[in-house]
Structures are given as structure tokens and as C-alpha cells.
Amino acid sequence: VDRPGIAESPFTVTPGTYQLEVGFDYFKRYNGELFHLPTALFRTGISKSAELRISSRQISDRTDGTSFTGAAPLSIGVKLHIVKQVEWVPEIDILTNGMSPINPASSQSKNLGYEVLLLFQNDFYPNTAINYNVGYIWDSNRGKSVFTASFCFNYLPTSRVGLFAEYFGYVPGQLPTEHGLDGGMTYLLRPKLQLDISAGVSRLEKENNLFVSSGFTLRID
């Protein structure tokens, strides 16, 4: 599962499996409020080492003294497994997305965009792991890709409960950087239904930004 949190996991959905990851997010930004109601990611396997991904968000943007409700750019991409973990060598995937605006009248960028991320994970059995990402993600407000890095520590106290704590950062060229911390938990309610909740804080323009998120993941074979 690739939610909650910022860092993506280096694992793909198998062929014949369909996975829907849905979240509801609230951001208290230094310049206003932002809602994702909801954000949705659809994943399905296209081979033993690759998956197809389609995602988008319905946003309500109340920042910079303006108000806008509409759809964020549509993301279509592929996650490809490259290396399986062997001792200290981590699990490695590459994730590529193409971004296309689907609401040209909005304040979002009307440009096509791209995302490229390298995804890593080291498992420390039986119940801890670290996963970390580095690459470029699309900023639909600026209309450009920005460098990002994230590092996440995962701990599973039981077979149903997962806990995580994470650092993340964005470096948008000549503009101010943003750094933050978040954490949360997942709960496996059913074998193919998982719930999650998380919260975090970031620092940008010498101001604190807060966010909370909750959601679920449903898998269908």
C-alpha cells in the first residue's frame, strides 16, 4: 500500500489484482487552507514486476485569498520493480508518471508534466523497515517538477497494526524549500481492507504548515 505518508513503497501489485487507495486530506497552509476530497489512486499489475497507476484529486483551494474547487491534473504512470533486497542491498523500484490537466479553467497549471522517483526499502525482520524516495514530482501550481526526498521508518507491533514516522522535503529551484515531519498508523480491518490515519507539520516561508489525512485501501482479486 502506498498510503498514508509521503514516501512510496517499492512493491508492485500483482497481475489480476486491483487496488484502490482513497484518502481525505486537510492542509492548514501559511497562506490559507487546502482540502483533497478525495484523492484516489488505482493500481493494477501488468506483469510480475510492473503495475499501472492512475490517480487524481478533487481539490478545494482556499489559499492566497482565492477560492477554487475542481480536479487536479490526472496522473497516469508505471511502477517497475528493478532490484530485490539481498542483505544490505535494498528493494528498488522506479516510478514514472505523466501529468495531464483535466480542468483547464482552474488555477492549476495547463502544462503537461512528469514525475520520476526512485523507491528504496530495507526490511529488518521481523517487524521493522525503512523506505526512502528521491526524485522529481509535479507541482501543479507552479507548473514544474520539483526535487523531493523522503525517509520513513516503519514498525509493525502486531499483524494488523502498522506505525510510521517520516521526514520529507521539497526543493523547488530558486524558491524557498519546504521540510516536514509526519507520522501515523494503519489498521488491517479485513484481509483486503486497510484503514489509515496520519498527521504532520512542515516549515515553509518561516511559517508552520499542518496537515491531517485519513483513508482506506481496498484490494480486489
C-alpha positions in Angstrom: 0.0 0.0 0.0 1.3 3.5 -0.9 -0.7 5.4 1.6 -0.5 7.1 4.0 2.6 9.2 4.2 4.8 10.8 1.5 7.3 8.0 0.6 6.1 5.4 -1.9 6.8 1.7 -1.3 9.0 -0.2 -3.8 6.4 -3.0 -4.3 4.0 -3.6 -7.2 0.5 -5.0 -7.4 0.4 -8.4 -9.0 -1.5 -9.2 -12.3 -5.1 -9.9 -11.7 -5.3 -7.7 -8.6 -7.0 -4.3 -8.5 -6.2 -1.9 -5.7 -8.0 1.3 -4.8 -6.3 3.7 -2.3 -8.6 6.6 -1.2 -7.8 9.5 1.2 -9.3 12.7 2.5 -6.7 15.4 3.4 -6.8 18.7 5.1 -3.9 21.2 4.9 -3.5 24.3 7.1 -1.0 26.3 5.0 0.7 29.5 5.8 -1.4 31.3 3.2 -4.8 29.5 3.7 -6.4 26.1 3.6 -6.4 23.3 1.1 -8.6 20.1 1.0 -8.4 16.9 -1.0 -11.9 15.5 -1.0 -10.9 12.9 -2.0 -7.6 11.8 -3.5 -7.7 8.4 -5.3 -5.1 6.0 -6.7 -6.0 3.0 -8.8 -3.3 0.3 -9.2 -3.2 -3.0 -11.1 -0.5 -5.4 -12.1 0.5 -5.5 -15.8 3.4 -8.0 -15.3 5.1 -9.8 -12.4 7.4 -6.7 -12.0 5.3 -3.8 -13.2 2.0 -2.1 -12.3 -0.3 0.6 -14.0 -1.3 3.5 -11.8 -4.0 6.2 -12.4 -4.6 8.9 -9.8 -6.2 12.3 -9.3 -7.5 14.6 -6.6 -10.6 16.7 -6.1 -9.3 19.8 -4.5 -10.8 22.8 -2.7 -8.2 25.5 -2.6 -8.6 28.5 -0.3 -5.1 29.9 -0.4 -3.8 33.3 -1.3 -7.2 34.9 -0.8 -8.8 32.9 -3.6 -11.3 30.0 -3.6 -11.3 27.2 -6.2 -12.9 23.8 -6.3 -12.0 21.3 -9.1 -9.9 18.4 -10.2 -6.1 18.4 -10.0 -4.2 17.1 -13.0 -4.7 13.4 -13.9 -1.7 11.2 -13.3 -1.0 8.0 -15.3 2.1 6.0 -14.8 4.0 2.8 -14.2 5.9 1.4 -11.2 8.6 -1.0 -12.2 10.5 -3.4 -9.9 14.2 -3.4 -10.5 16.1 -5.0 -7.6 15.1 -7.4 -4.9 16.6 -6.9 -1.5 19.7 -9.0 -0.8 21.3 -8.4 2.6 22.2 -4.6 2.7 21.2 -4.0 -0.9 17.6 -2.5 -0.8 14.5 -3.3 -2.7 14.5 -0.8 -5.6 11.7 0.3 -7.9 11.4 3.2 -10.4 8.1 5.2 -10.6 7.3 7.4 -13.6 4.1 9.4 -14.1 2.8 11.7 -16.8 0.6 14.5 -15.6 -2.3 16.0 -17.7 -4.5 18.9 -16.7 -8.2 17.9 -16.8 -9.7 21.3 -15.6 -8.1 24.0 -17.8 -10.3 26.7 -16.3 -8.7 26.2 -12.9 -5.8 27.9 -11.3 -3.8 24.7 -11.8 -1.1 24.5 -14.5 -2.3 23.9 -18.0 1.0 22.3 -18.9 1.8 18.6 -19.3 4.1 17.4 -16.5 6.2 14.4 -15.4 7.3 12.7 -12.2 10.2 10.3 -11.8 11.1 8.7 -8.4 13.5 6.0 -7.2 12.0 4.0 -4.4 14.0 2.0 -1.9 13.3 -0.2 1.1 15.3 -2.2 3.6 13.4 -4.8 5.7 14.7 -5.6 9.1 12.9 -8.7 10.2 10.6 -9.5 11.8 8.7 -6.2 12.1 10.7 -3.1 11.1 11.6 -1.5 7.8 12.8 1.8 6.3 11.7 3.1 2.9 13.0 6.2 1.2 12.5 8.0 -2.1 14.4 10.5 -4.2 13.4 12.2 -7.5 11.1 14.8 -9.0 7.4 15.3 -8.6 5.0 17.6 -10.4 3.9 20.9 -8.7 0.6 21.7 -10.5 0.5 25.2 -9.0 4.0 26.2 -10.3 3.7 24.2 -13.5 7.0 22.5 -13.0 8.7 19.4 -11.4 10.5 19.9 -8.1 13.1 17.8 -6.4 11.9 15.8 -3.4 13.3 13.3 -0.9 11.7 11.4 1.9 12.7 8.9 4.6 10.3 6.7 6.5 10.7 4.3 9.5 8.0 1.6 9.7 7.2 -0.6 12.7 4.5 -3.4 12.9 3.7 -4.1 16.6 1.0 -6.6 15.5 -0.1 -8.4 12.3 -2.9 -5.8 11.9 -1.3 -2.5 13.1 1.4 -0.5 11.3 3.1 2.6 12.7 5.3 5.0 10.8 7.4 8.2 11.3 8.8 10.2 8.3 10.9 13.1 7.1 10.2 14.8 3.7 11.5 17.8 1.8 10.8 19.7 -1.4 13.4 21.8 -3.2 11.7 23.9 -5.9 14.6 25.5 -7.7 15.2 29.1 -6.6 12.1 29.2 -4.4 12.1 28.5 -0.7 12.4 24.9 0.3 9.9 23.0 2.4 10.8 20.4 5.1 8.5 18.4 7.3 7.8 15.5 9.6 4.7 13.3 9.7 3.6 10.0 11.2 0.5 7.8 11.6 -0.8 4.3 11.6 -2.6 1.7 9.5 -5.1 -0.9 10.7 -5.9 -4.0 8.7 -9.7 -4.3 9.3 -10.1 -7.2 6.8 -7.6 -9.2 4.8 -8.2 -6.9 1.8 -9.4 -3.7 3.6 -7.0 -1.4 5.4 -7.7 1.9 7.2 -5.2 4.7 7.9 -4.7 8.0 9.7 -1.8 10.4 9.7 -0.8 13.9 10.5 2.3 16.1 10.1 3.9 19.5 10.1 6.2 21.3 7.6 8.1 24.6 7.5 7.9 27.0 4.6 8.4 30.8 4.3 9.3 30.8 8.0 5.8 29.6 8.8 4.4 26.2 10.1 2.0 24.2 7.9 -0.2 21.5 9.4 -2.0 18.6 7.7 -4.1 15.5 8.6 -5.2 12.6 6.5 -7.4 9.6 6.8 -8.4 7.0 4.2 -8.6 3.3 3.2 -7.2 0.8 0.8 -9.4 -1.9 -0.9 -7.9 -4.8 -2.8 -9.9 -6.9 -5.3 -8.5 -10.2 -6.8 
